[in-house]
Every structure is written in C-alpha cells, then in structure tokens.
C-alpha cells in the first residue's frame, strides 16, 4: 500500500528520491519503501543518462573511441582513456616506449588525486559542511593547471594514444608539476583536521551504512569502497600494469575493517596522500630518463587483428575493464565496458534497508559514484 501523510502506522510509503534531486549526484532515481522513518526496501533505478557509448564504439575507429571512453566517469578522464589504449595495444602486441609508460603512470596518479579531491570536498557538503569543498577546489585548480598545460583539456584530456601519448611534456613542466604536488600535499591536513576531526561529521558517519566483505564480493564492489570493508585488493599491486611493478615500495594499499561511511572517507583521504607520493616518485623517474620517443608511429589505417582481449585498470573509483572483440577491421566488433560505479551502486539494495531516511544521503554519498559511470 502507498500511504499518503501519516494516516496509518501500518502503511508503507513509497518515496522517490530523484531522478532530479539535489541529493542524488545527478540523474539517479532511488525508489524507497518506508516503514515510518526506516527504509524497508531500496531500489536504484538507473538509465536516465544512458548515451549508448558501447554501441557507438562499434562505429568509430581505434583512434576515435578514446574520445567516447574518457567521458563516462568525467572525474577520471585520463584513467578511462588508459584502459582503451591498453586493450588495443594488447591486441596489437605493441610495446610502449618507457618514457610513455612512466608519464602515463604519473598522469594517472594526478588524475586519481583530482577525482578524490572532488569527493573529499563534496561529501561533507552533503552532510551540511560547506567549507571543505572550497579547499578541495583550490587544490584541484593547482593540479588542473598542470594537466591543462600538457593536454589543452581541463576535464577530457584526450592525451592518450594507441602506442603512447599525444606528445612529449613541455619544457619546464616537470618542475611545475612537482611544485603543484608539493603545494597540494602541504595543505591536505585541512581534511584531516577540518573533516575527520569534526565530531558532527564523525557522528553522522561512524557505524552508518556498514557494507560487509561478503556483500563486496557478491556485488563486485571495488576500489576505495571495497577496501574500506576489508577487501584487500588493488590491481596496481596484485596485477601490476604500466610502471606500478617498480613502485611497490611507494604504493600503499589502504584498507579499513569497519566498512561504514567513515571508513570509506578515511580510505579515500589516505589514498589521496599515497597518490601524491606515487606522483612524486614518477616525477623523479621521468626526470632521470634519457630523451626518447613518447609514442609509436602508427599506420594511416589502424586495424587490430582478429581476436579478443580484456584489459582492466585500478581507476580512482574502482576496477575499470574493457573487453575488446575484433574482427580484423579498423573499428571494434564489440567493446564492453565494466565500470566501477555500476557495480558499486548496486550495493545500495543491501545497505539502505533498515537504516533511517536521515542517513540515506550519508550512505549514498559515501559510495563516491559518478552517474555517467553507471549509465555509460
């Protein structure tokens, strides 16, 4: 039954949150069944932003699909591009120059910091704290400036190419990037003090929305959300790609055992600190490399041999996978995208039932998703 108002205590009320609602990160709809102030059933309804990117992949050649792939998680554009080009390079059996490998790793970690800073600022905002988002955007601007300098783009960089990167780094860029990383690191304690040290924030998040390790495995949850529940898995360590195999001394896989909203925020924050350390390590290595090519010369018409391959990367929000099927043409026969947010958001059906409506926004925001990454 659908109850209107508070007429009967025994009636359930069906409440739609979204698809156009300030607390839903965009066009996501949550269909909640309420028993008083408690949620008894929750169903995420997706698809309002669906662009059919996977179908569009089949009508574009291997150079053009990069522009489609970098947009689904618009906070992680460089990392999105990376999965596509790695899949195509694997099909071609192509070796990428060392300079490109290290520069890709550097830019992937800077992109990770940019992604995390957005959530470090916006999550407290959803709980009523407006100040952290101003700090987050100031730090983002520092890194956006160096990313924009090399690529020309502020969000959609289009800097990856099959075989490497678009072009070499500008003169003096390494020094400017190092200054930007140092500047951001010097002010990151703001989030430790202002957010984690805030008793209201801790009261709203500790013990709320606990996700069990069993649920993480059942729903295929990955990234900071999975590691906050004690699932110790990170592709950068467990199946290294790019230059991560040589960065194991610097790489720290951050985990928590509590699995609540607070643990998810703590993992995100600590992972941001580590991404800055990894960026510094990559800057040191790129500076030591002798001059050399940053990409491979490609034929005018690029065709991947017939076959299939799967490439996956540890994106800022979790595991991002590309299943590429080729029939030997210049366009993919099929390119299936496995995005992190799509799996992570399904866990809401398990997280929300039994919780208060007042905690719904805290739980929803702590899953750190991008709606385009769900609908792709």
Short mmCIF file of C-alpha atoms in Angstrom, two decimals:
data_model
loop_
_atom_site.label_atom_id
_atom_site.label_comp_id
_atom_site.label_asym_id
_atom_site.label_seq_id
_atom_site.Cartn_x
_atom_site.Cartn_y
_atom_site.Cartn_z
CA UNK A 1 0.00 0.00 0.00
CA UNK A 2 1.07 3.56 -0.57
CA UNK A 3 0.33 5.75 2.41
CA UNK A 4 -0.25 9.48 1.97
CA UNK A 5 0.67 11.51 5.03
CA UNK A 6 0.80 9.88 8.45
CA UNK A 7 -2.71 8.42 8.48
CA UNK A 8 -1.88 4.85 9.48
CA UNK A 9 1.16 3.49 11.24
CA UNK A 10 0.99 0.16 9.42
CA UNK A 11 1.02 1.53 5.87
CA UNK A 12 4.17 1.57 3.82
CA UNK A 13 5.10 4.68 1.94
CA UNK A 14 6.85 4.62 -1.41
CA UNK A 15 9.22 7.56 -1.76
CA UNK A 16 11.01 8.52 -4.96
CA UNK A 17 14.34 10.27 -4.50
CA UNK A 18 15.17 11.70 -7.90
CA UNK A 19 15.82 11.43 -10.74
CA UNK A 20 16.09 15.21 -10.42
CA UNK A 21 17.00 15.72 -6.78
CA UNK A 22 19.87 17.57 -5.04
CA UNK A 23 20.92 14.53 -3.02
CA UNK A 24 21.32 12.06 -5.89
CA UNK A 25 24.53 13.21 -7.64
CA UNK A 26 22.63 13.81 -10.86
CA UNK A 27 20.04 11.77 -12.69
CA UNK A 28 19.81 8.72 -10.44
CA UNK A 29 16.46 7.61 -9.01
CA UNK A 30 16.07 5.76 -5.74
CA UNK A 31 12.75 4.05 -5.10
CA UNK A 32 12.43 3.66 -1.35
CA UNK A 33 9.76 1.83 0.60
CA UNK A 34 9.46 3.34 4.06
CA UNK A 35 8.11 1.96 7.30
CA UNK A 36 7.81 5.14 9.31
CA UNK A 37 11.28 6.72 9.33
CA UNK A 38 13.04 3.50 8.37
CA UNK A 39 13.77 2.24 4.88
CA UNK A 40 12.45 -1.28 4.37
CA UNK A 41 13.33 -1.66 0.68
CA UNK A 42 15.55 0.27 -1.73
CA UNK A 43 15.88 0.01 -5.49
CA UNK A 44 18.29 2.15 -7.54
CA UNK A 45 16.68 2.95 -10.90
CA UNK A 46 19.31 3.84 -13.49
CA UNK A 47 19.42 4.66 -17.19
CA UNK A 48 18.29 8.30 -17.26
CA UNK A 49 21.69 9.39 -18.62
CA UNK A 50 22.35 6.44 -20.92
CA UNK A 51 24.31 7.52 -24.02
CA UNK A 52 24.86 4.14 -25.66
CA UNK A 53 28.64 4.58 -25.65
CA UNK A 54 29.27 0.84 -26.05
CA UNK A 55 27.24 0.84 -29.28
CA UNK A 56 28.96 3.99 -30.52
CA UNK A 57 32.35 2.26 -30.03
CA UNK A 58 31.41 -0.08 -32.88
CA UNK A 59 31.03 2.80 -35.35
CA UNK A 60 34.31 4.60 -34.58
CA UNK A 61 37.87 3.56 -35.35
CA UNK A 62 40.50 2.87 -32.69
CA UNK A 63 41.66 6.48 -32.59
CA UNK A 64 38.15 7.90 -32.26
CA UNK A 65 36.84 5.63 -29.48
CA UNK A 66 39.18 7.30 -26.98
CA UNK A 67 37.03 10.44 -27.03
CA UNK A 68 33.97 8.35 -26.11
CA UNK A 69 35.72 6.32 -23.44
CA UNK A 70 37.11 9.22 -21.43
CA UNK A 71 33.68 10.67 -20.64
CA UNK A 72 31.74 8.07 -18.65
CA UNK A 73 33.49 8.91 -15.36
CA UNK A 74 34.12 12.56 -16.09
CA UNK A 75 36.31 12.92 -12.99
CA UNK A 76 38.72 10.22 -14.21
CA UNK A 77 39.10 11.00 -17.90
CA UNK A 78 42.80 10.10 -18.20
CA UNK A 79 42.33 6.76 -16.45
CA UNK A 80 39.35 5.95 -18.69
CA UNK A 81 41.41 6.55 -21.82
CA UNK A 82 44.15 4.34 -20.44
CA UNK A 83 42.01 1.18 -20.36
CA UNK A 84 41.01 1.54 -24.01
CA UNK A 85 44.50 2.12 -25.39
CA UNK A 86 45.93 -0.70 -23.26
CA UNK A 87 43.33 -3.11 -24.66
CA UNK A 88 44.13 -2.11 -28.26
CA UNK A 89 47.89 -2.27 -27.62
CA UNK A 90 47.48 -5.74 -26.16
CA UNK A 91 45.59 -6.85 -29.29
CA UNK A 92 48.35 -5.43 -31.48
CA UNK A 93 51.14 -6.89 -29.32
CA UNK A 94 52.59 -3.39 -29.17
CA UNK A 95 55.38 -2.29 -26.81
CA UNK A 96 55.03 1.26 -25.50
CA UNK A 97 58.19 3.40 -25.03
CA UNK A 98 59.46 3.58 -21.45
CA UNK A 99 59.02 7.34 -21.37
CA UNK A 100 55.34 6.93 -22.18
CA UNK A 101 54.88 4.20 -19.55
CA UNK A 102 56.21 6.37 -16.72
CA UNK A 103 54.43 9.51 -17.90
CA UNK A 104 51.16 7.61 -18.13
CA UNK A 105 51.62 6.37 -14.56
CA UNK A 106 52.36 9.90 -13.37
CA UNK A 107 49.27 11.36 -15.06
CA UNK A 108 47.07 8.50 -13.84
CA UNK A 109 48.02 9.29 -10.24
CA UNK A 110 47.48 13.03 -10.69
CA UNK A 111 44.07 12.18 -12.15
CA UNK A 112 43.40 9.98 -9.09
CA UNK A 113 44.09 12.93 -6.79
CA UNK A 114 41.78 15.16 -8.84
CA UNK A 115 38.99 12.59 -8.61
CA UNK A 116 39.38 12.03 -4.86
CA UNK A 117 39.55 15.74 -4.06
CA UNK A 118 36.12 16.23 -5.60
CA UNK A 119 34.58 13.67 -3.24
CA UNK A 120 36.63 14.82 -0.25
CA UNK A 121 35.00 18.22 -0.73
CA UNK A 122 31.51 17.25 -1.85
CA UNK A 123 30.80 14.52 0.72
CA UNK A 124 31.00 16.85 3.75
CA UNK A 125 28.87 19.31 1.74
CA UNK A 126 26.09 16.72 1.54
CA UNK A 127 26.20 16.40 5.32
CA UNK A 128 25.94 20.14 5.86
CA UNK A 129 29.60 21.24 5.90
CA UNK A 130 30.26 23.80 3.15
CA UNK A 131 33.88 24.80 3.91
CA UNK A 132 35.77 21.65 2.71
CA UNK A 133 34.54 21.99 -0.87
CA UNK A 134 36.27 25.38 -1.19
CA UNK A 135 39.55 23.83 -0.06
CA UNK A 136 39.06 20.88 -2.43
CA UNK A 137 38.52 23.11 -5.45
CA UNK A 138 41.58 25.22 -4.64
CA UNK A 139 43.74 22.07 -4.59
CA UNK A 140 42.08 20.79 -7.75
CA UNK A 141 42.95 24.03 -9.55
CA UNK A 142 46.66 23.53 -8.74
CA UNK A 143 46.64 20.14 -10.47
CA UNK A 144 44.16 21.11 -13.20
CA UNK A 145 46.59 23.79 -14.32
CA UNK A 146 49.44 21.35 -14.97
CA UNK A 147 47.10 18.81 -16.61
CA UNK A 148 45.67 21.52 -18.85
CA UNK A 149 49.14 22.70 -19.82
CA UNK A 150 50.13 19.35 -21.32
CA UNK A 151 46.80 18.36 -22.89
CA UNK A 152 44.81 21.51 -23.53
CA UNK A 153 41.82 20.00 -21.70
CA UNK A 154 40.57 20.66 -18.20
CA UNK A 155 38.39 17.56 -17.86
CA UNK A 156 38.59 15.48 -21.03
CA UNK A 157 42.30 15.37 -21.73
CA UNK A 158 42.45 13.21 -24.89
CA UNK A 159 46.19 12.81 -24.23
CA UNK A 160 46.50 9.03 -24.55
CA UNK A 161 47.12 7.49 -27.94
CA UNK A 162 47.44 3.88 -29.06
CA UNK A 163 51.19 3.35 -28.67
CA UNK A 164 51.86 6.08 -26.13
CA UNK A 165 50.89 9.70 -25.57
CA UNK A 166 49.97 12.55 -27.90
CA UNK A 167 53.25 14.45 -27.45
CA UNK A 168 56.16 14.93 -25.09
CA UNK A 169 55.96 17.10 -21.99
CA UNK A 170 56.56 20.86 -22.39
CA UNK A 171 59.89 22.34 -21.26
CA UNK A 172 59.87 23.01 -17.53
CA UNK A 173 56.62 21.10 -16.97
CA UNK A 174 58.16 18.57 -14.58
CA UNK A 175 59.22 21.35 -12.23
CA UNK A 176 55.79 23.00 -12.34
CA UNK A 177 54.11 19.65 -11.70
CA UNK A 178 56.42 18.99 -8.75
CA UNK A 179 55.55 22.41 -7.27
CA UNK A 180 51.82 21.71 -7.71
CA UNK A 181 52.09 18.33 -5.96
CA UNK A 182 54.06 19.87 -3.09
CA UNK A 183 51.53 22.69 -2.74
CA UNK A 184 48.59 20.28 -2.58
CA UNK A 185 50.37 17.99 -0.11
CA UNK A 186 51.20 20.90 2.20
CA UNK A 187 47.50 21.70 2.63
CA UNK A 188 45.98 18.19 2.73
CA UNK A 189 45.95 18.21 6.53
CA UNK A 190 42.92 20.52 6.21
CA UNK A 191 40.80 17.43 5.50
CA UNK A 192 42.32 15.56 8.43
CA UNK A 193 41.60 18.39 10.85
CA UNK A 194 38.52 20.08 9.42
CA UNK A 195 36.59 16.98 8.36
CA UNK A 196 37.88 13.90 10.18
CA UNK A 197 38.42 15.92 13.34
CA UNK A 198 34.85 17.21 13.28
CA UNK A 199 32.66 15.45 15.85
CA UNK A 200 29.46 16.15 13.88
CA UNK A 201 30.92 14.55 10.76
CA UNK A 202 32.06 11.52 12.76
CA UNK A 203 28.69 11.26 14.46
CA UNK A 204 26.91 11.23 11.09
CA UNK A 205 29.18 8.61 9.52
CA UNK A 206 30.57 6.23 12.17
CA UNK A 207 28.68 2.92 12.20
CA UNK A 208 26.34 4.10 9.41
CA UNK A 209 25.89 2.11 6.19
CA UNK A 210 28.10 -0.85 7.07
CA UNK A 211 28.98 -2.91 3.98
CA UNK A 212 30.18 -6.45 4.76
CA UNK A 213 33.05 -8.15 2.88
CA UNK A 214 30.54 -10.78 1.71
CA UNK A 215 28.39 -8.09 0.10
CA UNK A 216 31.51 -6.57 -1.53
CA UNK A 217 32.25 -9.91 -3.21
CA UNK A 218 28.60 -10.59 -4.09
CA UNK A 219 28.07 -7.27 -5.88
CA UNK A 220 31.55 -6.92 -7.38
CA UNK A 221 32.23 -3.75 -5.41
CA UNK A 222 35.79 -2.48 -5.87
CA UNK A 223 38.09 0.46 -5.25
CA UNK A 224 38.04 2.51 -2.03
CA UNK A 225 34.52 1.25 -1.21
CA UNK A 226 35.61 -2.40 -1.23
CA UNK A 227 38.87 -1.76 0.61
CA UNK A 228 37.01 0.13 3.36
CA UNK A 229 35.23 -3.16 4.11
CA UNK A 230 38.49 -5.05 4.49
CA UNK A 231 38.72 -6.49 0.95
CA UNK A 232 42.44 -6.04 0.31
CA UNK A 233 42.55 -5.89 -3.48
CA UNK A 234 44.26 -3.37 -5.73
CA UNK A 235 45.25 -4.11 -9.33
CA UNK A 236 48.25 -1.81 -9.10
CA UNK A 237 49.76 -4.24 -6.59
CA UNK A 238 48.05 -7.56 -7.41
CA UNK A 239 48.32 -7.40 -11.21
CA UNK A 240 50.70 -4.52 -11.95
CA UNK A 241 50.40 -2.59 -15.21
CA UNK A 242 52.23 0.48 -16.50
CA UNK A 243 55.12 1.19 -14.10
CA UNK A 244 53.39 0.08 -10.89
CA UNK A 245 55.54 -3.05 -10.69
CA UNK A 246 58.53 -0.79 -9.94
CA UNK A 247 56.62 1.39 -7.47
CA UNK A 248 55.75 -1.28 -4.91
CA UNK A 249 57.89 0.38 -2.23
CA UNK A 250 55.87 3.61 -2.58
CA UNK A 251 52.45 2.11 -3.29
CA UNK A 252 50.32 1.64 -0.18
CA UNK A 253 47.04 -0.24 -0.42
CA UNK A 254 44.82 1.45 2.15
CA UNK A 255 42.20 -0.71 3.91
CA UNK A 256 39.81 -0.48 6.84
CA UNK A 257 37.75 -3.19 8.51
CA UNK A 258 34.72 -1.19 9.69
CA UNK A 259 33.01 -0.86 6.28
CA UNK A 260 30.99 2.20 7.31
CA UNK A 261 30.70 5.68 5.79
CA UNK A 262 33.56 6.97 7.94
CA UNK A 263 35.87 4.13 6.85
CA UNK A 264 35.13 4.85 3.19
CA UNK A 265 36.04 8.52 3.64
CA UNK A 266 39.22 7.63 5.55
CA UNK A 267 40.33 5.24 2.79
CA UNK A 268 39.70 7.90 0.15
CA UNK A 269 41.70 10.50 2.07
CA UNK A 270 44.64 8.22 2.84
CA UNK A 271 44.68 7.00 -0.77
CA UNK A 272 44.93 10.64 -1.90
CA UNK A 273 48.05 11.11 0.24
CA UNK A 274 49.57 7.98 -1.31
CA UNK A 275 48.71 9.07 -4.86
CA UNK A 276 50.70 12.27 -4.25
CA UNK A 277 53.67 10.15 -3.10
CA UNK A 278 53.39 7.99 -6.23
CA UNK A 279 53.25 11.10 -8.41
CA UNK A 280 56.47 12.36 -6.81
CA UNK A 281 58.17 9.00 -7.41
CA UNK A 282 57.11 9.10 -11.07
CA UNK A 283 58.32 12.69 -11.46
CA UNK A 284 61.74 11.62 -10.17
CA UNK A 285 61.91 8.70 -12.60
CA UNK A 286 60.73 10.67 -15.66
CA UNK A 287 63.36 13.33 -14.91
CA UNK A 288 66.06 10.61 -14.93
CA UNK A 289 65.02 9.03 -18.24
CA UNK A 290 67.14 9.81 -21.31
CA UNK A 291 65.44 11.65 -24.18
CA UNK A 292 63.41 9.30 -26.33
CA UNK A 293 60.11 8.77 -28.12
CA UNK A 294 56.83 9.14 -26.23
CA UNK A 295 54.76 7.11 -28.71
CA UNK A 296 54.91 4.59 -31.55
CA UNK A 297 54.40 5.52 -35.18
CA UNK A 298 51.11 4.09 -36.36
CA UNK A 299 49.89 3.20 -39.87
CA UNK A 300 47.41 5.54 -41.53
CA UNK A 301 44.65 2.97 -41.04
CA UNK A 302 44.96 1.12 -37.75
CA UNK A 303 43.43 -2.36 -37.67
CA UNK A 304 43.54 -4.75 -34.72
CA UNK A 305 43.98 -8.45 -35.57
CA UNK A 306 41.04 -10.80 -35.16
CA UNK A 307 40.56 -11.99 -31.59
CA UNK A 308 39.50 -10.84 -28.15
CA UNK A 309 41.21 -9.41 -25.09
CA UNK A 310 40.36 -7.92 -21.70
CA UNK A 311 42.24 -5.04 -20.11
CA UNK A 312 41.48 -3.72 -16.65
CA UNK A 313 42.85 -0.88 -14.58
CA UNK A 314 42.55 0.34 -11.00
CA UNK A 315 40.60 3.51 -11.69
CA UNK A 316 40.07 6.07 -8.91
CA UNK A 317 36.57 4.72 -8.21
CA UNK A 318 37.41 1.03 -8.63
CA UNK A 319 38.06 -1.60 -11.29
CA UNK A 320 37.50 -0.45 -14.86
CA UNK A 321 37.57 -3.17 -17.52
CA UNK A 322 37.39 -3.23 -21.31
CA UNK A 323 36.50 -6.41 -23.18
CA UNK A 324 37.55 -5.88 -26.78
CA UNK A 325 36.49 -8.15 -29.65
CA UNK A 326 37.99 -7.55 -33.09
CA UNK A 327 37.12 -8.98 -36.49
CA UNK A 328 40.26 -7.52 -38.05
CA UNK A 329 38.61 -4.24 -39.05
CA UNK A 330 39.52 -0.65 -38.19
CA UNK A 331 36.57 -0.48 -35.75
CA UNK A 332 35.92 -2.75 -32.74
CA UNK A 333 33.39 -5.52 -33.36
CA UNK A 334 32.44 -5.21 -29.68
CA UNK A 335 33.83 -3.18 -26.79
CA UNK A 336 32.15 -3.95 -23.46
CA UNK A 337 32.84 -1.57 -20.60
CA UNK A 338 32.86 -2.74 -16.99
CA UNK A 339 32.67 0.43 -14.94
CA UNK A 340 33.26 0.68 -11.19
CA UNK A 341 30.24 2.82 -10.28
CA UNK A 342 27.79 0.44 -12.00
CA UNK A 343 28.68 -2.37 -9.60
CA UNK A 344 29.25 -0.21 -6.54
CA UNK A 345 25.81 1.42 -6.68
CA UNK A 346 24.03 -1.97 -6.69
CA UNK A 347 25.13 -2.41 -3.07
CA UNK A 348 22.53 0.21 -2.08
CA UNK A 349 19.86 -2.52 -2.17
CA UNK A 350 21.73 -4.13 0.72
CA UNK A 351 22.97 -1.01 2.51
CA UNK A 352 19.81 1.08 2.78
CA UNK A 353 17.16 -1.34 4.17
CA UNK A 354 16.93 -0.98 7.96
CA UNK A 355 18.51 2.48 8.03
CA UNK A 356 16.84 5.81 8.76
CA UNK A 357 15.80 8.15 5.95
CA UNK A 358 18.04 10.77 7.58
CA UNK A 359 21.07 8.52 6.97
CA UNK A 360 20.21 7.86 3.32
CA UNK A 361 22.18 10.83 1.97
CA UNK A 362 25.21 9.95 4.13
CA UNK A 363 25.23 6.39 2.78
CA UNK A 364 24.54 7.40 -0.81
CA UNK A 365 27.32 9.99 -0.87
CA UNK A 366 29.84 7.61 0.70
CA UNK A 367 29.69 5.32 -2.36
CA UNK A 368 31.59 8.00 -4.35
CA UNK A 369 30.00 7.31 -7.72
CA UNK A 370 29.58 9.24 -10.96
CA UNK A 371 26.23 8.77 -12.70
CA UNK A 372 27.80 8.71 -16.17
CA UNK A 373 29.96 5.82 -14.97
CA UNK A 374 26.76 3.91 -14.12
CA UNK A 375 24.84 4.61 -17.32
CA UNK A 376 27.79 4.87 -19.76
#
